[in-house]
Each structure stands twice: as structure tokens, then as C-alpha cells.
Amino acid sequence: MSTQLPASISEETVTEISAERDEPDWLRQTRLDALSALEELEMPSVIETPGRRWTNLEGLDYESIVDPLDQRDETERVSAEGAEVLDFETALDEHGDLVEEHFGSVTDPETNYLTALSTALFTTGTVIYVPEGVDAEDVKIRAEMNSTSLFSHTLVVTEDNASATILERISNGDTAVDGDRYFSNIVEVASGENSYVQYGTLQNLDEDVYNFTLKRGDADTYSTISWIEGNIGSRLTRSDIETELNGDSSETKIVGAFFGHDHQHLDINARVWHNGEHTTADLVTRGVLDDEARSVYEGVQDVGRDAWDTSSYQRENTLMLSDESEADASPKLIIHNHDTEASHSATVGQVDAEDLFYMTSRSIPENTARNMLVEGFFVPVLEEVEVDELREDIDDLIVARLD
């Protein structure tokens, strides 16, 4: 057993959550199976260097930050013409077969301890269904967390020749909650042939929240799944963004931006599996750290034996604004097919002294010059964000943190 199960979580607890939502037998059993698996499952793997384990997920006091029967949220869902954007209970009533077919099909609920915990306990979430040939633009999910803990599950299903642009915001509401808190969100994207999904998230939780998210997409033939991940808030964030390129000529882009300060800890992971032929991936992440903030980044491009004519690229850059901040980056290439064009790189550094000198020598105050350089550092990532609203929101939060 990897981690002690909180005493407040039992088979009766899970059954009560399921019964309150009048869930079908298959979902209740999926929850119970996930609960049983907790005894054997390990925490997600984290980067380790000699003498140091960079992210201590085992050390969190789950007993105090998980209250499964007191989960409260305010979630606004904005649909688009032709698509359906439903809370989970409504989706089970109106599209039960669809939810049963795809729930857990992209992300195995028993991937690790935290995915199983989330599957057993989730009380909120969204199902986005885009029928064949529909273009669903500006789908929005605005979620506010109002309790000690909150578990969410999002399922996106696009049929053949459909497209969806989805913007998700996560923050805390106005309800006062004392002590540390825990937020968990699992997102699954099942894309049909020749479909397109762009899923953008902006996380701005309070800095007493421990945040775990796993987003994973299954790209069919000629389909594209693009992820945009903006992390500004939380005390500790563990974020995994993954795409399986299972269809021939499928593509993915993973764009990430984070800005940590004070004692924030950000553990960011991007992974792509090239399984089909003629697949393409582009991973771009930029982060800034100030004060005593810490970041860990791991990016993996895994090219399978049958993935002929693969193109896969990865860049990660971290800018540190203080001597007390820390960053570790580990980009990895795993290649089993010689017909591959791939590259990966990672850099960690401070504000360029020559650039700063050049600007201050032209009468720009040093702090203003530094802030301008930080804003400019994020430009290559922000240029990748196709949704204007998301790009402006991320930029506004970056500017606010610099003030």
C-alpha cells in the first residue's frame, strides 16, 4: 500500500455518493473498483535526483484535505450551437450509453493512486458531446471550488469531422474555507476521425490548494488534439497532459505556461505516444519562478515501432527571477522507429544581464525593464494560444503577478 487511505473514505462513502446521484450500476461499480485498487496503487512517478525526490505527493495529509461528503462547487457551462455541454448527472440521463462507452476509455481510472481516488469520489464534472460534422466554438466551463476538497471529471467526445474549442477556468469561490484544500480534475478527450479539439485551461486556485490534474486525449485518424495549460495559482500543482496519437496522420500540440512565486511548487508533465503513421507532435512550455518557488518539468516523446514518418518536437524554458527559486527539467525521447524526425531541448536561466543593462541605460527603471523582459519571455507561448480570451486572461494574470 503506497498511501494510507483517509478514514473518511469507505465503501459506504462511495456508495452514498453514487446513490445521491442515482447513478447506473456500471458507474457505481467503477467507483468501487477504483476504491479497492487504492490499496495497491502507487502515487504518480516524479523526478528524482540523487538524494532528492522533487515532488512529495506521499507526504500530503489526505486525512485533512479530503472530505468526500462535503464537496461544493459553482460551475457555469456555456454550450455552442449543435453541441451538448451537460453536467454529469444530466449526461447520464440523456446519453447514458455514450458516457458508459467512453468513461475511462482514454484514462484508466486505476492509472495511479490519485486517478483512482478521483474516480471513486468525483461529484462534479462535465460531458461535452459534439455530433458528426458540428463545429462547436467557444464552449466554456467556469468552475469555482467552495469546499475543503472537490473531485471533478470531464469527458469530451467528438464524432467524425467535428470540432470543439473549449475554455475551462478553475478558481476558488467566495465561500470562506479554513485550512489546506485539495482539488482533483480528470479530463478525457475521445476524438473521432478527422476531428479537431482545442482544450484550454486556466488554473488560478488559492495558494492553500493542492491541485492534481490529468488530461489525456486519444487522437483518431486525421484528428488533432491541442492542449493549452496555464497554471498560476495553487500551493502545489501536479499537472499531467498526455496525447495518444493512435490514428494515422493525427496531430497534437501541448502548450504550457506557468508562473510560480512565494513557496509555490509546480510539477508539470507532458507526454505524447506516437502509435500511428505520419503523426506530428509539438510540445512548448515556458515558466517563470520568483521568490522560493520550485518547478519540475518532464516531457516525453515516445515513438512506437510502427510509427513511420513521425515528426516530434519539444522545447521547455524556465526563467528564474530569484536566487532562491529552483527548477529541474527532464525532456526525453524514446524512439523505436528510425523513420523519425525529432528534437527536444530545455533551458533554465535568469533574466539576461545584457538585455537588462540595455534597457536601463535608456532610462527605463530596472523593475519596469525586468517586468517587460518577463512579459516578452512568455510571448512565444502566448502566440500559440488561438483563443483570444484565454490568451488575454493568461497575460493579465502574468502582469498582475509582476505588479
mmCIF file of C-alpha atoms in Angstrom:
data_model
loop_
_atom_site.group_PDB
_atom_site.id
_atom_site.type_symbol
_atom_site.label_atom_id
_atom_site.label_comp_id
_atom_site.label_asym_id
_atom_site.label_seq_id
_atom_site.Cartn_x
_atom_site.Cartn_y
_atom_site.Cartn_z
ATOM 1 C CA MET A 1 0.000 0.000 0.000
ATOM 2 C CA SER A 2 1.501 3.314 -1.066
ATOM 3 C CA THR A 3 -0.504 5.800 0.991
ATOM 4 C CA GLN A 4 -2.832 5.491 3.953
ATOM 5 C CA LEU A 5 -6.468 5.745 2.878
ATOM 6 C CA PRO A 6 -8.236 8.586 4.739
ATOM 7 C CA ALA A 7 -10.587 7.191 7.404
ATOM 8 C CA SER A 8 -13.483 9.188 5.938
ATOM 9 C CA ILE A 9 -13.370 7.133 2.731
ATOM 10 C CA SER A 10 -15.000 3.722 2.670
ATOM 11 C CA GLU A 11 -17.241 1.559 0.505
ATOM 12 C CA GLU A 12 -20.228 3.138 2.285
ATOM 13 C CA THR A 13 -18.959 6.630 1.431
ATOM 14 C CA VAL A 14 -18.582 5.827 -2.255
ATOM 15 C CA THR A 15 -21.948 4.066 -2.382
ATOM 16 C CA GLU A 16 -23.591 7.099 -0.765
ATOM 17 C CA ILE A 17 -22.062 9.475 -3.349
ATOM 18 C CA SER A 18 -23.275 7.264 -6.169
ATOM 19 C CA ALA A 19 -26.764 6.778 -4.683
ATOM 20 C CA GLU A 20 -27.286 10.529 -4.189
ATOM 21 C CA ARG A 21 -26.806 10.931 -7.936
ATOM 22 C CA ASP A 22 -28.927 7.916 -8.838
ATOM 23 C CA GLU A 23 -26.099 6.547 -10.920
ATOM 24 C CA PRO A 24 -26.297 3.368 -13.010
ATOM 25 C CA ASP A 25 -24.803 0.144 -11.697
ATOM 26 C CA TRP A 26 -21.797 0.251 -14.050
ATOM 27 C CA LEU A 27 -20.619 3.633 -12.704
ATOM 28 C CA ARG A 28 -21.145 2.650 -9.073
ATOM 29 C CA GLN A 29 -19.115 -0.494 -9.671
ATOM 30 C CA THR A 30 -16.385 1.508 -11.456
ATOM 31 C CA ARG A 31 -16.151 3.735 -8.374
ATOM 32 C CA LEU A 32 -15.967 0.743 -6.035
ATOM 33 C CA ASP A 33 -13.317 -0.960 -8.182
ATOM 34 C CA ALA A 34 -11.232 2.217 -8.068
ATOM 35 C CA LEU A 35 -11.630 2.365 -4.285
ATOM 36 C CA SER A 36 -10.479 -1.239 -3.916
ATOM 37 C CA ALA A 37 -7.454 -0.582 -6.136
ATOM 38 C CA LEU A 38 -6.206 2.179 -3.824
ATOM 39 C CA GLU A 39 -4.650 -0.413 -1.544
ATOM 40 C CA GLU A 40 -2.221 -1.477 -4.287
ATOM 41 C CA LEU A 41 -1.733 1.631 -6.435
ATOM 42 C CA GLU A 42 1.281 3.919 -6.213
ATOM 43 C CA MET A 43 1.438 7.681 -6.463
ATOM 44 C CA PRO A 44 2.314 9.162 -9.887
ATOM 45 C CA SER A 45 6.029 8.870 -10.610
ATOM 46 C CA VAL A 46 8.050 12.032 -10.017
ATOM 47 C CA ILE A 47 11.523 13.178 -10.981
ATOM 48 C CA GLU A 48 14.245 12.084 -8.593
ATOM 49 C CA THR A 49 17.828 13.260 -8.466
ATOM 50 C CA PRO A 50 20.499 11.860 -6.122
ATOM 51 C CA GLY A 51 19.284 12.428 -2.594
ATOM 52 C CA ARG A 52 16.138 14.226 -3.611
ATOM 53 C CA ARG A 53 12.563 13.423 -4.617
ATOM 54 C CA TRP A 54 11.373 16.699 -6.162
ATOM 55 C CA THR A 55 7.620 16.385 -5.504
ATOM 56 C CA ASN A 56 6.382 14.787 -2.302
ATOM 57 C CA LEU A 57 2.853 13.613 -3.095
ATOM 58 C CA GLU A 58 3.032 10.871 -0.455
ATOM 59 C CA GLY A 59 3.642 13.432 2.263
ATOM 60 C CA LEU A 60 0.353 15.290 1.865
ATOM 61 C CA ASP A 61 -2.106 14.948 4.745
ATOM 62 C CA TYR A 62 -5.017 13.491 2.744
ATOM 63 C CA GLU A 63 -6.885 12.898 6.007
ATOM 64 C CA SER A 64 -7.280 16.648 6.500
ATOM 65 C CA ILE A 65 -7.602 17.864 2.901
ATOM 66 C CA VAL A 66 -10.136 15.286 1.622
ATOM 67 C CA ASP A 67 -13.742 15.492 2.807
ATOM 68 C CA PRO A 68 -15.659 13.314 0.326
ATOM 69 C CA LEU A 69 -19.165 14.115 1.614
ATOM 70 C CA ASP A 70 -18.721 17.891 1.634
ATOM 71 C CA GLN A 71 -17.965 18.795 -1.984
ATOM 72 C CA ARG A 72 -19.397 22.107 -3.200
ATOM 73 C CA ASP A 73 -18.883 23.995 -6.430
ATOM 74 C CA GLU A 74 -20.455 26.605 -8.649
ATOM 75 C CA THR A 75 -19.969 25.630 -12.269
ATOM 76 C CA GLU A 76 -21.224 27.579 -15.281
ATOM 77 C CA ARG A 77 -21.353 25.765 -18.604
ATOM 78 C CA VAL A 78 -21.699 27.625 -21.897
ATOM 79 C CA SER A 79 -22.594 25.481 -24.874
ATOM 80 C CA ALA A 80 -22.282 26.091 -28.604
ATOM 81 C CA GLU A 81 -24.802 25.571 -31.374
ATOM 82 C CA GLY A 82 -25.106 21.913 -32.296
ATOM 83 C CA ALA A 83 -23.127 20.637 -29.288
ATOM 84 C CA GLU A 84 -24.253 19.460 -25.863
ATOM 85 C CA VAL A 85 -22.444 20.625 -22.728
ATOM 86 C CA LEU A 86 -24.015 18.876 -19.749
ATOM 87 C CA ASP A 87 -23.339 18.259 -16.098
ATOM 88 C CA PHE A 88 -22.565 14.605 -15.409
ATOM 89 C CA GLU A 89 -25.936 13.675 -13.902
ATOM 90 C CA THR A 90 -27.862 15.095 -16.868
ATOM 91 C CA ALA A 91 -25.492 13.449 -19.322
ATOM 92 C CA LEU A 92 -26.069 10.068 -17.656
ATOM 93 C CA ASP A 93 -29.831 10.574 -18.055
ATOM 94 C CA GLU A 94 -29.753 11.754 -21.662
ATOM 95 C CA HIS A 95 -26.684 9.986 -23.082
ATOM 96 C CA GLY A 96 -26.123 7.067 -20.743
ATOM 97 C CA ASP A 97 -24.786 4.736 -23.430
ATOM 98 C CA LEU A 98 -22.355 7.370 -24.727
ATOM 99 C CA VAL A 99 -20.984 8.068 -21.244
ATOM 100 C CA GLU A 100 -20.665 4.354 -20.444
ATOM 101 C CA GLU A 101 -18.817 3.723 -23.729
ATOM 102 C CA HIS A 102 -16.227 6.478 -23.229
ATOM 103 C CA PHE A 103 -15.852 6.936 -19.440
ATOM 104 C CA GLY A 104 -12.447 5.547 -18.505
ATOM 105 C CA SER A 105 -11.703 4.566 -22.108
ATOM 106 C CA VAL A 106 -8.979 7.194 -22.519
ATOM 107 C CA THR A 107 -7.687 7.366 -18.947
ATOM 108 C CA ASP A 108 -7.664 4.151 -16.966
ATOM 109 C CA PRO A 109 -9.219 5.032 -13.572
ATOM 110 C CA GLU A 110 -6.565 2.854 -11.953
ATOM 111 C CA THR A 111 -3.609 4.608 -13.594
ATOM 112 C CA ASN A 112 -2.308 5.602 -10.159
ATOM 113 C CA TYR A 113 -3.474 6.325 -6.604
ATOM 114 C CA LEU A 114 -4.712 9.846 -7.381
ATOM 115 C CA THR A 115 -6.710 8.875 -10.505
ATOM 116 C CA ALA A 116 -8.380 6.068 -8.588
ATOM 117 C CA LEU A 117 -9.149 8.372 -5.658
ATOM 118 C CA SER A 118 -10.699 10.890 -8.051
ATOM 119 C CA THR A 119 -12.777 8.247 -9.856
ATOM 120 C CA ALA A 120 -14.127 6.892 -6.591
ATOM 121 C CA LEU A 121 -15.105 10.299 -5.201
ATOM 122 C CA PHE A 122 -15.929 12.717 -8.043
ATOM 123 C CA THR A 123 -19.169 14.672 -7.553
ATOM 124 C CA THR A 124 -18.962 17.263 -10.331
ATOM 125 C CA GLY A 125 -17.914 17.351 -13.936
ATOM 126 C CA THR A 126 -18.970 17.985 -17.493
ATOM 127 C CA VAL A 127 -19.743 15.910 -20.560
ATOM 128 C CA ILE A 128 -19.209 17.645 -23.908
ATOM 129 C CA TYR A 129 -20.700 15.830 -26.885
ATOM 130 C CA VAL A 130 -20.129 17.159 -30.394
ATOM 131 C CA PRO A 131 -22.046 15.199 -33.084
ATOM 132 C CA GLU A 132 -20.627 14.421 -36.511
ATOM 133 C CA GLY A 133 -19.889 17.449 -38.664
ATOM 134 C CA VAL A 134 -20.627 20.069 -35.970
ATOM 135 C CA ASP A 135 -18.224 22.947 -35.303
ATOM 136 C CA ALA A 136 -18.593 23.920 -31.632
ATOM 137 C CA GLU A 137 -16.772 27.140 -30.914
ATOM 138 C CA ASP A 138 -16.469 28.918 -27.566
ATOM 139 C CA VAL A 139 -17.571 26.126 -25.263
ATOM 140 C CA LYS A 140 -16.833 27.405 -21.751
ATOM 141 C CA ILE A 141 -16.641 25.855 -18.299
ATOM 142 C CA ARG A 142 -16.166 28.184 -15.344
ATOM 143 C CA ALA A 143 -15.788 26.246 -12.079
ATOM 144 C CA GLU A 144 -15.482 27.621 -8.561
ATOM 145 C CA MET A 145 -14.445 25.416 -5.657
ATOM 146 C CA ASN A 146 -16.276 26.137 -2.387
ATOM 147 C CA SER A 147 -15.260 23.287 -0.078
ATOM 148 C CA THR A 148 -12.245 21.630 1.502
ATOM 149 C CA SER A 149 -11.960 19.182 -1.371
ATOM 150 C CA LEU A 150 -13.519 18.804 -4.807
ATOM 151 C CA PHE A 151 -13.228 15.984 -7.344
ATOM 152 C CA SER A 152 -14.214 16.606 -10.979
ATOM 153 C CA HIS A 153 -14.340 14.520 -14.167
ATOM 154 C CA THR A 154 -14.671 15.951 -17.692
ATOM 155 C CA LEU A 155 -15.436 13.834 -20.750
ATOM 156 C CA VAL A 156 -15.194 15.217 -24.298
ATOM 157 C CA VAL A 157 -16.489 13.166 -27.226
ATOM 158 C CA THR A 158 -16.233 14.489 -30.782
ATOM 159 C CA GLU A 159 -17.590 12.391 -33.613
ATOM 160 C CA ASP A 160 -16.116 12.256 -37.141
ATOM 161 C CA ASN A 161 -15.470 15.604 -38.861
ATOM 162 C CA ALA A 162 -16.482 17.561 -35.737
ATOM 163 C CA SER A 163 -14.562 20.258 -33.923
ATOM 164 C CA ALA A 164 -14.650 21.894 -30.489
ATOM 165 C CA THR A 165 -12.872 24.817 -28.889
ATOM 166 C CA ILE A 166 -13.153 24.557 -25.105
ATOM 167 C CA LEU A 167 -12.055 27.044 -22.445
ATOM 168 C CA GLU A 168 -12.020 25.905 -18.815
ATOM 169 C CA ARG A 169 -11.330 28.115 -15.801
ATOM 170 C CA ILE A 170 -10.713 26.799 -12.290
ATOM 171 C CA SER A 171 -10.633 29.081 -9.260
ATOM 172 C CA ASN A 172 -11.938 29.347 -5.700
ATOM 173 C CA GLY A 173 -15.299 30.922 -4.970
ATOM 174 C CA ASP A 174 -16.137 33.485 -2.302
ATOM 175 C CA THR A 175 -17.045 30.871 0.317
ATOM 176 C CA ALA A 176 -14.557 31.013 3.182
ATOM 177 C CA VAL A 177 -12.887 27.659 3.914
ATOM 178 C CA ASP A 178 -10.197 27.328 6.581
ATOM 179 C CA GLY A 179 -7.099 25.226 6.172
ATOM 180 C CA ASP A 180 -5.493 23.444 3.267
ATOM 181 C CA ARG A 181 -7.638 22.140 0.428
ATOM 182 C CA TYR A 182 -7.462 19.612 -2.413
ATOM 183 C CA PHE A 183 -8.751 19.838 -5.987
ATOM 184 C CA SER A 184 -8.672 16.987 -8.497
ATOM 185 C CA ASN A 185 -9.703 17.057 -12.145
ATOM 186 C CA ILE A 186 -9.508 14.285 -14.737
ATOM 187 C CA VAL A 187 -10.169 15.192 -18.375
ATOM 188 C CA GLU A 188 -10.648 12.641 -21.154
ATOM 189 C CA VAL A 189 -10.885 13.542 -24.862
ATOM 190 C CA ALA A 190 -12.070 10.897 -27.327
ATOM 191 C CA SER A 191 -11.821 12.317 -30.833
ATOM 192 C CA GLY A 192 -13.396 10.843 -33.945
ATOM 193 C CA GLU A 193 -11.805 10.638 -37.373
ATOM 194 C CA ASN A 194 -10.798 13.993 -38.848
ATOM 195 C CA SER A 195 -11.997 15.893 -35.793
ATOM 196 C CA TYR A 196 -10.327 18.829 -34.033
ATOM 197 C CA VAL A 197 -10.275 19.643 -30.320
ATOM 198 C CA GLN A 198 -8.561 22.547 -28.627
ATOM 199 C CA TYR A 199 -8.842 22.349 -24.829
ATOM 200 C CA GLY A 200 -7.535 25.356 -22.913
ATOM 201 C CA THR A 201 -7.357 25.555 -19.112
ATOM 202 C CA LEU A 202 -6.508 28.443 -16.819
ATOM 203 C CA GLN A 203 -5.927 27.405 -13.199
ATOM 204 C CA ASN A 204 -5.891 30.222 -10.648
ATOM 205 C CA LEU A 205 -6.699 28.471 -7.367
ATOM 206 C CA ASP A 206 -5.863 29.949 -3.963
ATOM 207 C CA GLU A 207 -2.415 29.174 -2.659
ATOM 208 C CA ASP A 208 -3.640 26.849 0.082
ATOM 209 C CA VAL A 209 -4.954 24.376 -2.507
ATOM 210 C CA TYR A 210 -3.143 21.188 -3.545
ATOM 211 C CA ASN A 211 -4.064 20.604 -7.165
ATOM 212 C CA PHE A 212 -3.913 17.370 -9.182
ATOM 213 C CA THR A 213 -4.978 17.220 -12.848
ATOM 214 C CA LEU A 214 -4.620 14.584 -15.537
ATOM 215 C CA LYS A 215 -5.705 15.417 -19.074
ATOM 216 C CA ARG A 216 -5.444 12.755 -21.736
ATOM 217 C CA GLY A 217 -6.591 12.553 -25.358
ATOM 218 C CA ASP A 218 -6.986 9.727 -27.868
ATOM 219 C CA ALA A 219 -6.480 11.090 -31.399
ATOM 220 C CA ASP A 220 -8.085 9.112 -34.218
ATOM 221 C CA THR A 221 -7.096 9.179 -37.905
ATOM 222 C CA TYR A 222 -6.502 12.717 -39.256
ATOM 223 C CA SER A 223 -7.632 14.211 -35.945
ATOM 224 C CA THR A 224 -5.906 16.923 -33.930
ATOM 225 C CA ILE A 225 -5.923 17.451 -30.158
ATOM 226 C CA SER A 226 -4.387 20.680 -28.844
ATOM 227 C CA TRP A 227 -3.893 21.408 -25.156
ATOM 228 C CA ILE A 228 -3.219 24.777 -23.565
ATOM 229 C CA GLU A 229 -2.364 24.688 -19.877
ATOM 230 C CA GLY A 230 -1.979 27.867 -17.836
ATOM 231 C CA ASN A 231 -1.000 27.394 -14.174
ATOM 232 C CA ILE A 232 -0.830 30.471 -11.974
ATOM 233 C CA GLY A 233 -2.369 29.532 -8.612
ATOM 234 C CA SER A 234 -2.332 26.684 -6.018
ATOM 235 C CA ARG A 235 0.187 25.722 -3.319
ATOM 236 C CA LEU A 236 1.258 22.614 -5.200
ATOM 237 C CA THR A 237 0.220 21.601 -8.699
ATOM 238 C CA ARG A 238 0.790 18.217 -10.251
ATOM 239 C CA SER A 239 -0.305 18.520 -13.891
ATOM 240 C CA ASP A 240 -0.116 15.712 -16.473
ATOM 241 C CA ILE A 241 -1.090 16.402 -20.107
ATOM 242 C CA GLU A 242 -0.954 13.431 -22.433
ATOM 243 C CA THR A 243 -1.953 12.539 -26.000
ATOM 244 C CA GLU A 244 -2.004 9.155 -27.677
ATOM 245 C CA LEU A 245 -1.637 9.581 -31.440
ATOM 246 C CA ASN A 246 -3.323 6.308 -32.325
ATOM 247 C CA GLY A 247 -4.690 7.276 -35.756
ATOM 248 C CA ASP A 248 -2.602 7.734 -38.891
ATOM 249 C CA SER A 249 -1.835 11.401 -39.697
ATOM 250 C CA SER A 250 -3.061 12.564 -36.289
ATOM 251 C CA GLU A 251 -1.503 15.571 -34.564
ATOM 252 C CA THR A 252 -1.161 17.149 -31.138
ATOM 253 C CA LYS A 253 0.159 20.361 -29.687
ATOM 254 C CA ILE A 254 0.773 20.826 -25.962
ATOM 255 C CA VAL A 255 1.339 24.423 -24.887
ATOM 256 C CA GLY A 256 2.076 25.246 -21.258
ATOM 257 C CA ALA A 257 2.699 28.410 -19.254
ATOM 258 C CA PHE A 258 3.285 28.721 -15.507
ATOM 259 C CA PHE A 259 4.339 31.478 -13.119
ATOM 260 C CA GLY A 260 5.217 30.493 -9.544
ATOM 261 C CA HIS A 261 6.093 32.765 -6.622
ATOM 262 C CA ASP A 262 6.386 32.626 -2.821
ATOM 263 C CA HIS A 263 6.573 28.883 -1.944
ATOM 264 C CA GLN A 264 4.531 27.513 -4.854
ATOM 265 C CA HIS A 265 5.553 24.148 -6.296
ATOM 266 C CA LEU A 266 4.717 23.185 -9.898
ATOM 267 C CA ASP A 267 5.228 19.662 -11.246
ATOM 268 C CA ILE A 268 4.410 19.790 -14.977
ATOM 269 C CA ASN A 269 4.436 16.711 -17.226
ATOM 270 C CA ALA A 270 3.762 16.453 -20.974
ATOM 271 C CA ARG A 271 3.706 13.110 -22.761
ATOM 272 C CA VAL A 272 2.980 12.004 -26.319
ATOM 273 C CA TRP A 273 2.792 8.489 -27.706
ATOM 274 C CA HIS A 274 3.235 8.174 -31.486
ATOM 275 C CA ASN A 275 1.455 4.943 -32.408
ATOM 276 C CA GLY A 276 0.056 5.680 -35.896
ATOM 277 C CA GLU A 277 1.923 6.575 -39.093
ATOM 278 C CA HIS A 278 2.628 10.179 -40.238
ATOM 279 C CA THR A 279 1.890 11.635 -36.787
ATOM 280 C CA THR A 280 3.084 15.028 -35.541
ATOM 281 C CA ALA A 281 3.605 16.477 -32.054
ATOM 282 C CA ASP A 282 4.775 19.865 -30.821
ATOM 283 C CA LEU A 283 5.368 20.458 -27.094
ATOM 284 C CA VAL A 284 6.076 24.033 -25.951
ATOM 285 C CA THR A 285 6.312 25.096 -22.294
ATOM 286 C CA ARG A 286 7.570 28.285 -20.684
ATOM 287 C CA GLY A 287 7.622 29.057 -16.973
ATOM 288 C CA VAL A 288 8.808 31.787 -14.599
ATOM 289 C CA LEU A 289 9.776 31.341 -10.940
ATOM 290 C CA ASP A 290 10.190 34.033 -8.299
ATOM 291 C CA ASP A 291 10.920 34.069 -4.556
ATOM 292 C CA GLU A 292 11.303 30.446 -3.308
ATOM 293 C CA ALA A 293 9.051 28.829 -5.909
ATOM 294 C CA ARG A 294 10.059 25.470 -7.410
ATOM 295 C CA SER A 295 9.257 23.737 -10.686
ATOM 296 C CA VAL A 296 9.742 20.263 -12.070
ATOM 297 C CA TYR A 297 9.173 19.568 -15.757
ATOM 298 C CA GLU A 298 9.228 16.251 -17.572
ATOM 299 C CA GLY A 299 8.394 15.867 -21.254
ATOM 300 C CA VAL A 300 8.331 12.506 -23.019
ATOM 301 C CA GLN A 301 8.021 11.842 -26.771
ATOM 302 C CA ASP A 302 7.545 8.101 -27.274
ATOM 303 C CA VAL A 303 7.729 6.879 -30.887
ATOM 304 C CA GLY A 304 6.358 3.371 -31.367
ATOM 305 C CA ARG A 305 7.781 0.638 -33.580
ATOM 306 C CA ASP A 306 5.036 1.085 -36.223
ATOM 307 C CA ALA A 307 5.002 4.892 -36.160
ATOM 308 C CA TRP A 308 6.537 5.535 -39.586
ATOM 309 C CA ASP A 309 7.215 9.084 -40.774
ATOM 310 C CA THR A 310 6.997 10.687 -37.325
ATOM 311 C CA SER A 311 7.657 14.346 -36.537
ATOM 312 C CA SER A 312 8.029 15.265 -32.860
ATOM 313 C CA TYR A 313 9.430 18.428 -31.256
ATOM 314 C CA GLN A 314 9.753 19.679 -27.683
ATOM 315 C CA ARG A 315 11.015 22.921 -26.085
ATOM 316 C CA GLU A 316 10.911 23.873 -22.406
ATOM 317 C CA ASN A 317 12.340 27.085 -20.960
ATOM 318 C CA THR A 318 12.295 28.279 -17.353
ATOM 319 C CA LEU A 319 13.228 31.786 -16.234
ATOM 320 C CA MET A 320 14.216 32.306 -12.597
ATOM 321 C CA LEU A 321 13.852 35.745 -11.029
ATOM 322 C CA SER A 322 15.481 34.987 -7.676
ATOM 323 C CA ASP A 323 18.468 33.037 -6.392
ATOM 324 C CA GLU A 324 16.194 31.103 -4.020
ATOM 325 C CA SER A 325 13.939 29.651 -6.732
ATOM 326 C CA GLU A 326 14.679 26.178 -8.104
ATOM 327 C CA ALA A 327 13.915 24.383 -11.367
ATOM 328 C CA ASP A 328 14.566 20.934 -12.786
ATOM 329 C CA ALA A 329 13.758 19.863 -16.345
ATOM 330 C CA SER A 330 13.924 16.427 -17.957
ATOM 331 C CA PRO A 331 12.967 16.201 -21.669
ATOM 332 C CA LYS A 332 13.096 12.645 -23.022
ATOM 333 C CA LEU A 333 12.993 10.979 -26.433
ATOM 334 C CA ILE A 334 12.085 7.297 -26.726
ATOM 335 C CA ILE A 335 12.353 6.212 -30.370
ATOM 336 C CA HIS A 336 11.632 2.730 -31.724
ATOM 337 C CA ASN A 337 11.318 3.659 -35.425
ATOM 338 C CA HIS A 338 14.192 5.061 -37.485
ATOM 339 C CA ASP A 339 11.859 6.999 -39.824
ATOM 340 C CA THR A 340 11.562 9.817 -37.301
ATOM 341 C CA GLU A 341 12.407 13.497 -37.194
ATOM 342 C CA ALA A 342 12.536 14.649 -33.582
ATOM 343 C CA SER A 343 14.180 17.157 -31.302
ATOM 344 C CA HIS A 344 13.983 18.190 -27.661
ATOM 345 C CA SER A 345 15.533 20.918 -25.541
ATOM 346 C CA ALA A 346 15.266 22.507 -22.125
ATOM 347 C CA THR A 347 16.861 25.600 -20.605
ATOM 348 C CA VAL A 348 16.903 27.149 -17.145
ATOM 349 C CA GLY A 349 18.320 30.646 -16.654
ATOM 350 C CA GLN A 350 17.920 34.125 -15.270
ATOM 351 C CA VAL A 351 16.985 37.447 -16.862
ATOM 352 C CA ASP A 352 19.655 38.283 -19.422
ATOM 353 C CA ALA A 353 22.006 40.844 -17.862
ATOM 354 C CA GLU A 354 22.856 42.472 -21.192
ATOM 355 C CA ASP A 355 19.203 42.936 -22.099
ATOM 356 C CA LEU A 356 18.534 44.443 -18.674
ATOM 357 C CA PHE A 357 21.533 46.763 -18.963
ATOM 358 C CA TYR A 358 20.479 47.854 -22.454
ATOM 359 C CA MET A 359 17.008 48.828 -21.239
ATOM 360 C CA THR A 360 18.120 50.566 -18.017
ATOM 361 C CA SER A 361 20.728 52.517 -19.976
ATOM 362 C CA ARG A 362 17.801 54.042 -21.883
ATOM 363 C CA SER A 363 16.233 55.406 -18.706
ATOM 364 C CA ILE A 364 13.812 52.533 -18.133
ATOM 365 C CA PRO A 365 13.625 51.805 -14.362
ATOM 366 C CA GLU A 366 15.191 48.417 -13.545
ATOM 367 C CA ASN A 367 11.991 46.873 -12.166
ATOM 368 C CA THR A 368 9.996 48.024 -15.201
ATOM 369 C CA ALA A 369 12.665 46.678 -17.527
ATOM 370 C CA ARG A 370 12.663 43.316 -15.757
ATOM 371 C CA ASN A 371 8.879 43.070 -15.980
ATOM 372 C CA MET A 372 8.964 43.886 -19.685
ATOM 373 C CA LEU A 373 11.521 41.124 -20.251
ATOM 374 C CA VAL A 374 9.366 38.620 -18.338
ATOM 375 C CA GLU A 375 6.288 39.544 -20.364
ATOM 376 C CA GLY A 376 8.343 39.166 -23.529
ATOM 377 C CA PHE A 377 9.571 35.751 -22.353
ATOM 378 C CA PHE A 378 6.003 34.429 -22.456
ATOM 379 C CA VAL A 379 5.261 35.771 -25.962
ATOM 380 C CA PRO A 380 6.314 32.609 -27.884
ATOM 381 C CA VAL A 381 3.859 30.577 -25.787
ATOM 382 C CA LEU A 382 1.018 33.093 -25.878
ATOM 383 C CA GLU A 383 1.324 33.274 -29.660
ATOM 384 C CA GLU A 384 0.424 29.581 -29.758
ATOM 385 C CA VAL A 385 -2.907 30.222 -27.961
ATOM 386 C CA GLU A 386 -5.578 30.523 -30.636
ATOM 387 C CA VAL A 387 -8.372 31.596 -28.263
ATOM 388 C CA ASP A 388 -8.102 35.365 -27.760
ATOM 389 C CA GLU A 389 -9.954 35.319 -24.432
ATOM 390 C CA LEU A 390 -7.668 32.679 -22.945
ATOM 391 C CA ARG A 391 -4.527 34.418 -24.202
ATOM 392 C CA GLU A 392 -5.639 37.755 -22.714
ATOM 393 C CA ASP A 393 -6.589 36.161 -19.376
ATOM 394 C CA ILE A 394 -3.209 34.430 -19.023
ATOM 395 C CA ASP A 395 -1.412 37.654 -19.953
ATOM 396 C CA ASP A 396 -3.459 39.663 -17.435
ATOM 397 C CA LEU A 397 -2.576 37.258 -14.601
ATOM 398 C CA ILE A 398 1.111 37.387 -15.543
ATOM 399 C CA VAL A 399 1.060 41.185 -15.491
ATOM 400 C CA ALA A 400 -0.827 41.190 -12.160
ATOM 401 C CA ARG A 401 1.797 38.917 -10.609
ATOM 402 C CA LEU A 402 4.579 41.225 -11.765
ATOM 403 C CA ASP A 403 2.976 44.339 -10.222
#
